CSV table of C-alpha atoms in Angstrom, one decimal:
chain,number,residue,atom,x,y,z
A,429,MET,CA,102.4,135.9,101.7
A,430,SER,CA,102.8,133.6,98.7
A,431,LYS,CA,99.8,131.3,98.1
A,432,GLY,CA,102.0,128.5,96.9
A,433,VAL,CA,100.1,125.4,95.9
A,434,TRP,CA,96.8,127.2,96.8
A,435,LYS,CA,97.1,129.8,94.1
A,436,ILE,CA,94.5,129.8,91.4
A,437,GLU,CA,96.5,130.4,88.2
A,438,ASP,CA,95.3,132.8,85.5
A,439,GLY,CA,92.7,131.1,83.4
A,440,GLU,CA,92.5,128.1,85.7
A,441,VAL,CA,89.0,126.8,86.2
A,442,ARG,CA,88.3,124.5,89.1
A,443,LYS,CA,84.9,122.8,89.6
A,444,ALA,CA,83.6,120.2,92.0
A,445,GLY,CA,82.8,117.0,90.3
A,446,LEU,CA,82.3,113.3,90.5
A,447,SER,CA,86.0,112.8,91.1
A,448,HIS,CA,85.7,114.7,94.4
A,449,PHE,CA,82.8,112.6,95.5
A,450,VAL,CA,84.9,109.5,94.7
A,451,MET,CA,87.8,110.8,96.9
A,452,MET,CA,85.4,111.6,99.7
A,453,ALA,CA,84.1,108.0,99.5
A,454,LEU,CA,87.7,106.7,99.3
A,455,PHE,CA,88.7,108.6,102.4
A,456,THR,CA,85.6,107.5,104.2
A,457,GLY,CA,86.6,103.9,103.4
A,458,ILE,CA,90.2,104.4,104.5
A,459,GLY,CA,89.0,106.1,107.7
A,460,ILE,CA,86.7,103.2,108.5
A,461,VAL,CA,89.6,100.7,108.3
A,462,VAL,CA,92.1,102.9,110.2
A,463,GLY,CA,89.6,104.0,112.7
A,464,THR,CA,88.3,100.5,113.4
A,465,PHE,CA,91.9,99.2,113.7
A,466,GLY,CA,92.7,102.0,116.2
A,467,SER,CA,89.6,101.3,118.3
A,468,ILE,CA,90.2,97.6,118.5
A,469,ALA,CA,94.0,97.6,118.8
A,470,VAL,CA,94.6,99.5,122.0
A,471,PRO,CA,91.2,100.1,123.7
A,472,LEU,CA,91.1,101.9,127.0
A,473,GLY,CA,87.4,101.9,127.9
A,474,PHE,CA,85.7,104.3,125.7
A,475,VAL,CA,88.9,105.7,124.2
A,476,SER,CA,91.9,104.3,122.4
A,477,ALA,CA,95.5,104.7,123.4
A,478,PHE,CA,96.4,104.9,119.7
A,479,TRP,CA,93.8,106.1,117.3
A,480,PRO,CA,95.3,107.1,113.9
A,481,GLY,CA,91.9,107.9,112.4
A,482,GLN,CA,92.3,111.6,113.3
A,483,ALA,CA,95.2,111.8,110.8
A,484,ILE,CA,92.7,110.8,108.1
A,485,GLN,CA,90.4,113.6,109.2
A,486,SER,CA,93.1,116.3,109.2
A,487,VAL,CA,94.9,115.2,106.0
A,488,GLY,CA,91.6,114.7,104.2
A,489,SER,CA,90.6,118.3,104.6
A,490,ILE,CA,94.1,119.5,103.8
A,491,TRP,CA,93.9,117.7,100.4
A,492,TYR,CA,90.2,117.7,99.7
A,493,GLY,CA,88.7,120.6,101.7
A,494,GLY,CA,85.0,120.2,102.5
A,495,TRP,CA,85.0,116.7,100.9
A,496,GLY,CA,87.5,115.6,103.5
A,497,GLY,CA,85.4,117.3,106.2
A,498,ILE,CA,82.4,115.2,105.2
A,499,ALA,CA,84.4,112.0,105.3
A,500,ALA,CA,85.8,113.1,108.7
A,501,PHE,CA,82.4,112.8,110.5
A,502,VAL,CA,80.9,110.0,108.4
A,503,PHE,CA,83.6,107.3,108.9
A,504,PRO,CA,83.7,107.4,112.7
A,505,ILE,CA,80.0,106.5,112.8
A,506,ILE,CA,80.7,103.3,110.8
A,507,SER,CA,84.0,102.4,112.5
A,508,ASN,CA,82.5,102.9,115.9
A,509,ALA,CA,79.7,100.5,114.9
A,510,ILE,CA,82.1,97.9,113.6
A,511,SER,CA,84.4,98.1,116.6
A,512,GLY,CA,81.6,98.3,119.1
A,513,SER,CA,83.3,101.3,120.7
A,514,ALA,CA,80.2,103.5,120.7
A,515,ALA,CA,76.4,103.1,120.3
A,516,LEU,CA,74.8,105.0,117.4
A,517,PRO,CA,73.3,107.8,119.5
A,518,VAL,CA,76.8,108.5,121.0
A,519,SER,CA,78.4,108.4,117.6
A,520,LEU,CA,75.9,110.9,116.2
A,521,ALA,CA,76.6,113.1,119.2
A,522,TYR,CA,80.3,113.0,118.3
A,523,ILE,CA,79.6,114.6,114.9
A,524,PRO,CA,80.4,118.2,115.8
A,525,GLY,CA,83.8,117.2,117.3
A,526,ASN,CA,84.6,115.0,114.4
A,527,LEU,CA,83.6,117.7,111.9
A,528,ALA,CA,85.8,120.2,113.7
A,529,GLN,CA,88.7,117.7,113.7
A,530,GLY,CA,88.2,117.3,110.0
A,531,LEU,CA,88.1,120.9,109.0
A,532,ILE,CA,90.6,122.8,111.2
A,533,ALA,CA,93.7,121.6,109.5
A,534,GLY,CA,92.3,122.3,106.0
A,535,TRP,CA,91.2,125.8,107.0
A,536,ALA,CA,94.6,126.5,108.6
A,537,PHE,CA,96.7,125.3,105.6
A,538,ARG,CA,94.6,127.5,103.3
A,539,GLN,CA,94.5,130.5,105.6
A,540,PHE,CA,98.2,130.5,106.3
A,541,SER,CA,99.3,129.2,102.9
A,542,ALA,CA,101.1,126.2,104.4
A,543,ASP,CA,102.4,123.6,102.0
A,544,PRO,CA,100.9,120.1,102.4
A,545,ARG,CA,104.3,118.7,101.3
A,546,LEU,CA,105.8,120.0,104.6
A,547,VAL,CA,108.6,121.9,102.8
A,548,LYS,CA,109.3,124.6,105.4
A,549,ALA,CA,109.5,124.7,109.2
A,550,SER,CA,106.3,126.8,109.2
A,551,ASP,CA,104.4,124.0,107.4
A,552,TRP,CA,105.4,121.5,110.1
A,553,VAL,CA,104.3,124.0,112.8
A,554,ASN,CA,101.0,124.5,111.1
A,555,PHE,CA,100.2,120.8,110.9
A,556,THR,CA,101.4,120.2,114.5
A,557,VAL,CA,99.5,123.1,116.0
A,558,TRP,CA,96.3,123.1,114.0
A,559,GLY,CA,96.1,119.5,112.5
A,560,VAL,CA,97.2,117.8,115.7
A,561,ILE,CA,97.0,119.9,118.9
A,562,VAL,CA,94.1,122.2,118.3
A,563,SER,CA,92.0,119.6,116.5
A,564,ASN,CA,92.5,117.0,119.2
A,565,LEU,CA,91.9,119.4,122.0
A,566,ILE,CA,88.5,120.1,120.5
A,567,GLY,CA,87.8,116.5,119.6
A,568,ALA,CA,88.9,115.1,123.0
A,569,GLY,CA,87.0,117.9,124.8
A,570,TRP,CA,83.8,117.3,122.9
A,571,GLY,CA,84.1,113.5,123.0
A,572,SER,CA,84.7,113.3,126.7
A,573,THR,CA,81.9,115.8,127.3
A,574,VAL,CA,79.5,113.6,125.2
A,575,LEU,CA,80.5,110.5,127.3
A,576,THR,CA,79.7,112.5,130.5
A,577,MET,CA,76.4,113.7,129.2
A,578,PHE,CA,75.3,110.2,128.3
A,579,GLY,CA,76.3,109.0,131.7
A,580,LEU,CA,79.0,106.6,130.3
A,581,ILE,CA,81.7,108.1,132.5
A,582,ALA,CA,81.5,109.7,135.9
A,583,PRO,CA,82.0,113.5,136.0
A,584,ASP,CA,85.1,113.1,138.1
A,585,ALA,CA,86.6,110.9,135.4
A,586,HIS,CA,86.1,113.6,132.7
A,587,PHE,CA,89.6,115.0,132.7
A,588,THR,CA,91.3,111.6,132.8
A,589,VAL,CA,89.2,110.5,129.8
A,590,PHE,CA,89.9,113.8,128.0
A,591,ALA,CA,93.7,113.4,128.6
A,592,GLY,CA,93.7,109.8,127.4
A,593,TRP,CA,91.6,110.7,124.4
A,594,PHE,CA,93.9,113.6,123.5
A,595,MET,CA,97.1,111.7,123.8
A,596,GLY,CA,95.8,108.6,122.0
A,597,ASN,CA,94.7,110.7,119.1
A,598,ALA,CA,97.5,113.2,119.0
A,599,VAL,CA,100.5,110.9,119.0
A,600,ALA,CA,99.0,108.6,116.4
A,601,SER,CA,97.7,111.4,114.2
A,602,TRP,CA,101.0,113.2,114.1
A,603,ILE,CA,102.9,110.1,113.1
A,604,LEU,CA,100.5,109.0,110.4
A,605,GLY,CA,99.7,112.5,109.3
A,606,VAL,CA,103.4,113.4,108.7
A,607,LEU,CA,104.0,110.3,106.7
A,608,MET,CA,100.9,111.0,104.5
A,609,LEU,CA,101.7,114.6,104.0
A,610,LYS,CA,105.5,114.2,103.4
A,611,PHE,CA,105.4,111.3,101.0
A,612,VAL,CA,101.9,111.4,99.4
A,613,SER,CA,101.3,115.1,99.1
A,614,PRO,CA,103.8,115.6,96.2
A,615,ILE,CA,101.5,113.3,94.2
A,616,VAL,CA,98.2,114.6,95.4
A,617,VAL,CA,98.9,118.3,94.8
A,618,LYS,CA,99.4,117.5,91.1
A,619,THR,CA,96.0,115.9,90.6
A,620,LYS,CA,92.7,117.5,89.6
A,621,THR,CA,91.0,116.3,92.7
A,622,PHE,CA,93.3,118.4,95.0
A,623,CYS,CA,91.2,121.2,96.3
A,624,LYS,CA,92.8,124.6,96.3
A,625,GLY,CA,89.6,126.0,97.6
A,626,TYR,CA,87.1,124.2,99.8
A,627,TRP,CA,85.3,122.2,97.2
A,628,ALA,CA,87.5,122.3,94.1
C-alpha cells in the first residue's frame, strides 16, 4: 500500500516545533467558536441537534496528529463553559470521549494511508467510517454514560440521549469535515506543520 502524503522522503527531517504548538492553539480557538455555536444554536437538553465541533476534532488529528488530539479535548471544556452546556466536573469527565473522537480519524488515515484530500473512494470511506461513525459512537456512548453517572439524565433516557448525541454530532461533523478536507487539505499537506507522523 502506497503511503502517499504520509511517506517520509529520503533525507526528509521532520521535528515538532513552535509552529505545531501554534496550530494546536489555533485549532483550540476554532473549536471553541464552532463548539460554542453548536451548543447554543440547536440545544436539546444536554446535547445539541447540530454540533459541528466534532469535525474540528477529527480533521485536527488528521492534519496535525497528536497536536490535534490535544486540541480535541481542550476546546470542549472551554466551549461548554461559555455555552453553559456542562459544568466543569462534567466537562472533565468528557475528556476520554473527546480525546478518542480527536485521535481515531488521525490514526485511521495514517494506518490505512488515506489521503486527507479525499481523492479516492477509499478516502471517503475512511473518513465516514472512522472520522464520523466510529468516533461519534464512542463519543456519544461515553458522553451519555457520563450524564447518567452524574445523575443528569435518568437511566431509561440513556439510549435516547445517546442516539440524539450521535446524530447531532455525526451529521454536522460529516458536512463540515468533508468541506475542510476536500477544500483545505490541498493547502495543508504542503505546509511544514502538516504531521506525517503523530507529532511532526
